[in-house]
mmCIF file of C-alpha atoms and ligand atoms in Angstrom:
data_model
loop_
_atom_site.group_PDB
_atom_site.id
_atom_site.type_symbol
_atom_site.label_atom_id
_atom_site.label_comp_id
_atom_site.label_asym_id
_atom_site.label_seq_id
_atom_site.Cartn_x
_atom_site.Cartn_y
_atom_site.Cartn_z
ATOM 1 C CA MET A 1 144.747 91.484 75.471
ATOM 2 C CA ALA A 2 142.886 89.234 77.915
ATOM 3 C CA ASP A 3 142.966 92.135 80.390
ATOM 4 C CA VAL A 4 141.447 94.476 77.818
ATOM 5 C CA GLN A 5 138.648 91.982 77.125
ATOM 6 C CA ALA A 6 138.022 91.463 80.840
ATOM 7 C CA ALA A 7 137.874 95.236 81.352
ATOM 8 C CA LYS A 8 135.416 95.606 78.461
ATOM 9 C CA ALA A 9 133.172 92.861 79.876
ATOM 10 C CA ALA A 10 133.263 94.473 83.327
ATOM 11 C CA ALA A 11 132.433 97.901 81.855
ATOM 12 C CA ALA A 12 129.364 96.500 80.091
ATOM 13 C CA SER A 13 127.945 94.891 83.213
ATOM 14 C CA ILE A 14 124.760 96.602 84.418
ATOM 15 C CA LEU A 15 124.042 94.241 87.323
ATOM 16 C CA GLN A 16 126.488 91.973 89.056
ATOM 17 C CA LEU A 17 125.897 89.514 91.894
ATOM 18 C CA ARG A 18 128.955 88.178 93.698
ATOM 19 C CA HIS A 19 128.736 85.447 96.338
ATOM 20 C CA VAL A 20 125.212 86.521 97.281
ATOM 21 C CA GLU A 21 123.591 84.907 100.333
ATOM 22 C CA GLY A 22 120.018 85.560 101.378
ATOM 23 C CA GLY A 23 116.953 84.165 103.094
ATOM 24 C CA TYR A 24 114.157 84.693 105.591
ATOM 25 C CA ALA A 25 114.505 84.700 109.392
ATOM 26 C CA GLN A 26 116.357 81.501 110.354
ATOM 27 C CA MET A 27 116.185 80.008 106.868
ATOM 28 C CA GLN A 28 119.006 80.524 104.390
ATOM 29 C CA VAL A 29 117.679 80.230 100.808
ATOM 30 C CA LEU A 30 120.469 81.614 98.595
ATOM 31 C CA TRP A 31 123.992 80.233 98.666
ATOM 32 C CA ASP A 32 126.897 81.861 96.853
ATOM 33 C CA ILE A 33 124.919 83.224 93.900
ATOM 34 C CA ASN A 34 127.116 84.662 91.132
ATOM 35 C CA PHE A 35 125.944 86.036 87.796
ATOM 36 C CA GLN A 36 125.730 89.271 85.859
ATOM 37 C CA VAL A 37 123.483 91.050 83.399
ATOM 38 C CA GLN A 38 125.345 92.908 80.687
ATOM 39 C CA GLU A 39 123.937 96.098 79.254
ATOM 40 C CA GLY A 40 121.352 95.529 76.518
ATOM 41 C CA THR A 41 121.058 91.791 77.196
ATOM 42 C CA CYS A 42 118.344 89.562 78.630
ATOM 43 C CA VAL A 43 119.137 87.016 81.332
ATOM 44 C CA VAL A 44 116.532 84.403 82.235
ATOM 45 C CA LEU A 45 116.764 83.002 85.743
ATOM 46 C CA LEU A 46 115.319 79.546 85.331
ATOM 47 C CA GLY A 47 114.342 77.135 88.082
ATOM 48 C CA ALA A 48 111.636 74.944 89.594
ATOM 49 C CA ASN A 49 109.128 76.036 92.238
ATOM 50 C CA GLY A 50 110.891 77.039 95.431
ATOM 51 C CA ALA A 51 114.367 77.098 93.850
ATOM 52 C CA GLY A 52 114.998 80.652 95.043
ATOM 53 C CA LYS A 53 114.275 82.792 91.964
ATOM 54 C CA SER A 54 111.888 85.243 93.682
ATOM 55 C CA THR A 55 114.210 85.433 96.678
ATOM 56 C CA THR A 56 117.070 86.393 94.349
ATOM 57 C CA LEU A 57 114.969 89.188 92.810
ATOM 58 C CA ALA A 58 113.742 90.381 96.219
ATOM 59 C CA THR A 59 117.379 90.587 97.372
ATOM 60 C CA ILE A 60 118.343 92.580 94.266
ATOM 61 C CA MET A 61 115.458 94.999 94.960
ATOM 62 C CA GLY A 62 116.379 95.344 98.645
ATOM 63 C CA LEU A 63 113.021 93.918 99.742
ATOM 64 C CA ILE A 64 114.900 91.423 101.865
ATOM 65 C CA GLU A 65 118.356 91.948 103.298
ATOM 66 C CA LEU A 66 121.552 90.938 101.605
ATOM 67 C CA ARG A 67 123.147 88.528 104.066
ATOM 68 C CA GLY A 68 126.470 88.076 102.338
ATOM 69 C CA GLY A 69 128.293 88.958 99.132
ATOM 70 C CA GLU A 70 127.723 92.011 96.957
ATOM 71 C CA ILE A 71 125.269 93.326 94.394
ATOM 72 C CA ASP A 72 126.489 96.097 92.084
ATOM 73 C CA PHE A 73 124.233 98.133 89.814
ATOM 74 C CA LEU A 74 126.120 100.136 87.181
ATOM 75 C CA GLY A 75 129.279 99.611 89.195
ATOM 76 C CA GLU A 76 127.773 100.946 92.414
ATOM 77 C CA PRO A 77 127.371 98.565 95.387
ATOM 78 C CA LEU A 78 123.698 98.485 96.402
ATOM 79 C CA GLY A 79 124.536 97.346 99.949
ATOM 80 C CA THR A 80 121.701 98.335 102.266
ATOM 81 C CA MET A 81 120.208 100.930 99.866
ATOM 82 C CA ARG A 82 116.418 101.291 100.188
ATOM 83 C CA THR A 83 114.185 99.834 97.488
ATOM 84 C CA ASP A 84 112.923 103.249 96.354
ATOM 85 C CA GLN A 85 116.509 104.420 95.914
ATOM 86 C CA ARG A 86 117.237 101.340 93.753
ATOM 87 C CA VAL A 87 114.184 102.211 91.664
ATOM 88 C CA ALA A 88 115.403 105.814 91.390
ATOM 89 C CA ARG A 89 118.781 104.494 90.151
ATOM 90 C CA GLY A 90 116.920 102.869 87.235
ATOM 91 C CA ILE A 91 115.808 99.380 88.258
ATOM 92 C CA SER A 92 112.164 98.601 87.507
ATOM 93 C CA TYR A 93 110.539 95.628 89.225
ATOM 94 C CA MET A 94 107.551 93.755 87.878
ATOM 95 C CA THR A 95 106.004 91.419 90.437
ATOM 96 C CA GLU A 96 103.838 88.393 89.585
ATOM 97 C CA LYS A 97 100.646 90.423 90.077
ATOM 98 C CA ALA A 98 102.134 93.406 88.259
ATOM 99 C CA VAL A 99 99.008 95.585 87.868
ATOM 100 C CA PHE A 100 96.228 97.135 89.926
ATOM 101 C CA ALA A 101 93.140 95.478 88.474
ATOM 102 C CA ASP A 102 90.671 98.192 89.561
ATOM 103 C CA MET A 103 92.709 101.022 88.078
ATOM 104 C CA SER A 104 92.541 101.936 84.399
ATOM 105 C CA VAL A 105 95.318 100.932 82.022
ATOM 106 C CA HIS A 106 96.355 104.586 81.826
ATOM 107 C CA ASP A 107 96.461 105.056 85.595
ATOM 108 C CA ASN A 108 98.598 101.930 85.930
ATOM 109 C CA LEU A 109 101.060 103.378 83.417
ATOM 110 C CA SER A 110 101.012 106.778 85.156
ATOM 111 C CA LEU A 111 101.820 105.016 88.411
ATOM 112 C CA GLY A 112 104.742 103.263 86.723
ATOM 113 C CA ALA A 113 106.025 106.647 85.554
ATOM 114 C CA TYR A 114 105.416 108.483 88.837
ATOM 115 C CA SER A 115 109.129 109.056 89.464
ATOM 116 C CA CYS A 116 109.525 110.965 86.143
ATOM 117 C CA GLY A 117 108.493 114.560 85.625
ATOM 118 C CA ARG A 118 105.034 115.011 84.062
ATOM 119 C CA ARG A 119 106.409 115.741 80.590
ATOM 120 C CA ALA A 120 108.809 112.767 80.553
ATOM 121 C CA ALA A 121 106.006 110.550 81.888
ATOM 122 C CA ASN A 122 103.606 111.662 79.122
ATOM 123 C CA GLU A 123 106.246 111.097 76.432
ATOM 124 C CA SER A 124 107.083 107.684 77.823
ATOM 125 C CA ILE A 125 103.420 106.631 77.993
ATOM 126 C CA GLU A 126 102.741 107.897 74.449
ATOM 127 C CA ALA A 127 105.749 105.876 73.206
ATOM 128 C CA ILE A 128 104.276 102.804 74.914
ATOM 129 C CA TYR A 129 100.866 103.424 73.298
ATOM 130 C CA SER A 130 102.407 103.698 69.854
ATOM 131 C CA ALA A 131 104.427 100.479 70.395
ATOM 132 C CA PHE A 132 101.371 98.640 71.764
ATOM 133 C CA PRO A 133 98.212 100.101 70.180
ATOM 134 C CA VAL A 134 96.045 97.582 72.038
ATOM 135 C CA LEU A 135 96.886 99.421 75.263
ATOM 136 C CA ALA A 136 95.997 102.769 73.703
ATOM 137 C CA GLN A 137 92.614 101.381 72.642
ATOM 138 C CA ARG A 138 91.919 100.135 76.173
ATOM 139 C CA ARG A 139 93.497 103.042 78.057
ATOM 140 C CA ARG A 140 90.330 103.935 79.992
ATOM 141 C CA ALA A 141 89.373 100.324 80.784
ATOM 142 C CA PRO A 142 90.111 98.825 84.211
ATOM 143 C CA ALA A 143 93.252 96.688 83.835
ATOM 144 C CA GLY A 144 91.323 93.771 85.387
ATOM 145 C CA SER A 145 88.898 93.716 82.442
ATOM 146 C CA LEU A 146 91.678 92.852 79.962
ATOM 147 C CA SER A 147 92.658 89.319 78.923
ATOM 148 C CA GLY A 148 95.423 87.606 80.936
ATOM 149 C CA GLY A 149 98.067 88.282 78.282
ATOM 150 C CA GLN A 150 97.025 91.922 77.846
ATOM 151 C CA ARG A 151 96.979 92.430 81.618
ATOM 152 C CA LYS A 152 100.559 91.167 81.782
ATOM 153 C CA LEU A 153 101.383 93.516 78.927
ATOM 154 C CA VAL A 154 100.073 96.373 81.087
ATOM 155 C CA GLY A 155 102.487 95.121 83.787
ATOM 156 C CA VAL A 156 105.394 95.175 81.339
ATOM 157 C CA ALA A 157 104.354 98.644 80.121
ATOM 158 C CA LYS A 158 104.030 99.889 83.708
ATOM 159 C CA ALA A 159 107.587 98.664 84.376
ATOM 160 C CA LEU A 160 108.767 100.392 81.178
ATOM 161 C CA ALA A 161 106.981 103.663 81.860
ATOM 162 C CA ALA A 162 109.775 105.043 84.041
ATOM 163 C CA SER A 163 112.279 104.355 81.204
ATOM 164 C CA PRO A 164 114.372 102.093 83.459
ATOM 165 C CA LYS A 165 117.933 101.004 82.794
ATOM 166 C CA LEU A 166 117.122 97.455 83.916
ATOM 167 C CA ILE A 167 113.778 95.659 84.086
ATOM 168 C CA VAL A 168 113.502 92.864 86.641
ATOM 169 C CA MET A 169 110.473 90.590 86.191
ATOM 170 C CA ASP A 170 109.145 87.880 88.452
ATOM 171 C CA GLU A 171 107.354 85.114 86.537
ATOM 172 C CA PRO A 172 105.645 87.046 83.765
ATOM 173 C CA SER A 173 104.044 83.725 82.742
ATOM 174 C CA SER A 174 102.232 83.191 86.036
ATOM 175 C CA GLY A 175 98.526 82.489 85.616
ATOM 176 C CA LEU A 176 98.704 82.659 81.806
ATOM 177 C CA SER A 177 97.532 80.187 79.174
ATOM 178 C CA PRO A 178 100.212 78.923 76.722
ATOM 179 C CA LEU A 179 98.757 81.259 74.086
ATOM 180 C CA ALA A 180 98.962 84.265 76.406
ATOM 181 C CA VAL A 181 102.534 83.288 77.307
ATOM 182 C CA LYS A 182 103.394 83.503 73.593
ATOM 183 C CA GLU A 183 101.792 86.949 73.479
ATOM 184 C CA VAL A 184 103.923 88.149 76.406
ATOM 185 C CA VAL A 185 107.145 86.632 75.024
ATOM 186 C CA GLY A 186 106.377 88.393 71.718
ATOM 187 C CA ALA A 187 105.814 91.704 73.520
ATOM 188 C CA LEU A 188 109.112 91.366 75.391
ATOM 189 C CA ALA A 189 110.917 90.511 72.154
ATOM 190 C CA LYS A 190 109.497 93.740 70.712
ATOM 191 C CA VAL A 191 110.638 95.736 73.751
ATOM 192 C CA ARG A 192 114.117 94.297 73.282
ATOM 193 C CA ALA A 193 114.183 95.067 69.580
ATOM 194 C CA ASP A 194 112.771 98.625 69.946
ATOM 195 C CA ARG A 195 114.647 99.748 73.057
ATOM 196 C CA GLY A 196 117.615 97.388 73.492
ATOM 197 C CA ALA A 197 116.378 97.076 77.082
ATOM 198 C CA SER A 198 118.385 95.169 79.710
ATOM 199 C CA MET A 199 116.246 92.510 81.383
ATOM 200 C CA LEU A 200 116.395 89.950 84.148
ATOM 201 C CA ILE A 201 113.444 87.533 84.073
ATOM 202 C CA ALA A 202 112.768 84.855 86.714
ATOM 203 C CA GLU A 203 110.779 82.041 85.125
ATOM 204 C CA GLN A 204 110.042 78.353 85.206
ATOM 205 C CA ASN A 205 108.573 78.492 81.714
ATOM 206 C CA ILE A 206 111.140 77.549 79.104
ATOM 207 C CA ALA A 207 109.350 79.695 76.479
ATOM 208 C CA PHE A 208 111.177 82.757 77.836
ATOM 209 C CA THR A 209 114.579 81.374 76.815
ATOM 210 C CA GLU A 210 113.529 82.423 73.291
ATOM 211 C CA ILE A 211 114.460 86.015 74.158
ATOM 212 C CA ALA A 212 117.419 85.172 76.448
ATOM 213 C CA ASP A 213 121.059 85.927 75.742
ATOM 214 C CA HIS A 214 122.050 84.029 78.868
ATOM 215 C CA VAL A 215 120.349 81.572 81.164
ATOM 216 C CA VAL A 216 121.127 81.070 84.839
ATOM 217 C CA VAL A 217 119.586 77.951 86.396
ATOM 218 C CA ILE A 218 118.905 78.108 90.141
ATOM 219 C CA GLU A 219 118.680 74.761 91.929
ATOM 220 C CA GLY A 220 118.173 74.581 95.666
ATOM 221 C CA GLY A 221 119.288 78.195 96.094
ATOM 222 C CA ARG A 222 122.539 77.733 94.151
ATOM 223 C CA VAL A 223 123.572 78.441 90.574
ATOM 224 C CA GLY A 224 123.415 75.030 88.869
ATOM 225 C CA PHE A 225 124.206 76.311 85.386
ATOM 226 C CA ALA A 226 125.086 79.595 83.690
ATOM 227 C CA GLY A 227 125.533 79.919 79.954
ATOM 228 C CA THR A 228 123.841 80.532 76.633
ATOM 229 C CA VAL A 229 120.602 78.886 75.505
ATOM 230 C CA SER A 230 122.585 76.598 73.133
ATOM 231 C CA GLU A 231 124.795 75.543 76.039
ATOM 232 C CA LEU A 232 121.672 74.809 78.101
ATOM 233 C CA GLU A 233 120.226 72.728 75.267
ATOM 234 C CA ALA A 234 123.523 70.846 74.938
ATOM 235 C CA ASP A 235 123.406 69.764 78.596
ATOM 236 C CA ASP A 236 121.634 66.381 78.738
ATOM 237 C CA ALA A 237 120.263 66.630 82.282
ATOM 238 C CA LEU A 238 119.069 70.215 81.872
ATOM 239 C CA ARG A 239 117.579 69.527 78.448
ATOM 240 C CA LYS A 240 115.509 66.734 79.979
ATOM 241 C CA ALA A 241 114.562 68.809 83.007
ATOM 242 C CA PHE A 242 113.475 71.943 81.158
ATOM 243 C CA PHE A 243 112.705 70.955 77.604
ATOM 244 C CA GLY A 244 111.405 67.459 78.424
ATOM 245 C CA LEU A 245 113.507 66.091 75.571
ATOM 246 C CA GLU A 246 115.452 62.842 75.518
ATOM 247 C CA GLY A 247 118.760 62.128 73.750
HETATM 248 P P1 ATP B 301 108.214 80.028 92.884
HETATM 249 O O1 ATP B 301 108.203 79.923 91.411
HETATM 250 O O2 ATP B 301 107.408 78.993 93.555
HETATM 251 O O3 ATP B 301 107.987 81.420 93.401
HETATM 252 P P2 ATP B 301 111.018 80.487 93.465
HETATM 253 O O4 ATP B 301 112.143 79.830 92.729
HETATM 254 O O5 ATP B 301 110.744 81.894 93.149
HETATM 255 O O6 ATP B 301 109.718 79.604 93.275
HETATM 256 P P3 ATP B 301 111.241 81.371 96.161
HETATM 257 O O7 ATP B 301 109.886 81.985 96.200
HETATM 258 O O8 ATP B 301 112.425 82.262 96.102
HETATM 259 O O9 ATP B 301 111.330 80.306 94.986
HETATM 260 O O10 ATP B 301 111.357 80.410 97.438
HETATM 261 C C1 ATP B 301 112.591 79.836 97.864
HETATM 262 C C2 ATP B 301 112.389 79.259 99.260
HETATM 263 O O11 ATP B 301 112.122 80.325 100.168
HETATM 264 C C3 ATP B 301 111.219 78.297 99.356
HETATM 265 O O12 ATP B 301 111.588 77.269 100.240
HETATM 266 C C4 ATP B 301 110.122 79.142 99.963
HETATM 267 O O13 ATP B 301 109.237 78.358 100.717
HETATM 268 C C5 ATP B 301 110.887 80.106 100.843
HETATM 269 N N1 ATP B 301 110.215 81.401 100.983
HETATM 270 C C6 ATP B 301 109.807 82.194 99.972
HETATM 271 N N2 ATP B 301 109.243 83.335 100.450
HETATM 272 C C7 ATP B 301 109.318 83.253 101.805
HETATM 273 C C8 ATP B 301 108.930 84.119 102.879
HETATM 274 N N3 ATP B 301 108.355 85.298 102.650
HETATM 275 N N4 ATP B 301 109.159 83.695 104.137
HETATM 276 C C9 ATP B 301 109.756 82.501 104.386
HETATM 277 N N5 ATP B 301 110.159 81.637 103.421
HETATM 278 C C10 ATP B 301 109.952 82.005 102.142
#
């Protein structure tokens, strides 16, 4: 029975990191990182500045080399696969900047969908416009002329445009006001509800745990905690660190 459950859990895993080590030049940043993202779930990678969140994402995307351990995507080891091949396998990556400010909203979305055929790209972009009418209204406007929250929404939509199997996002809250953060969290909640999308979000803003199924806390390049949001809240030290709550 336990074997059957373990097999089911393994089958549902879209991304799995085992004993991952990574870093830059002489500096090792990641030490024995283990976690997984199951299909249709959202994992928030939480941690302070410099904890190693972006480095973890860059390693998953193949932007920096994997120095030890393994990363599997849909059961396939990514090894030394090029970034564009990872994208072609169905991983979409949203960086902190996320959009090209001088390009129109529509051109940003077309760029996001460039790997699809024209017809699939048009269908995908139309689906995005009907889910987020504000983007349809501003489709000809330069992305840089939109509000901070809307600009980030363009970034999310650009990442969605290729209909990825997994969306990896680096600090969607960066540079946003608390109100705009709420807007983005709401948009991601809608994406989850409409598409059942699998997501991995690196954040230091606790607001994103609202849409998380699991939270992985990175501390000094190591996994300090992995569990559900309720388990995070039940941990005294982590509750104080991230929620600023006593007792
Ligand atoms: P932040 O929210 O500040 O981006 P983070 O958790 O994403 O924090 P990382 O950007 O992964 O942290 O940084 C982890 C460590 O790696 C830090 O000590 C940082 O200075 C270092 N680092 C990050 N990028 C590089 C780079 N390109 N070259 C050398 N060191 C880097």
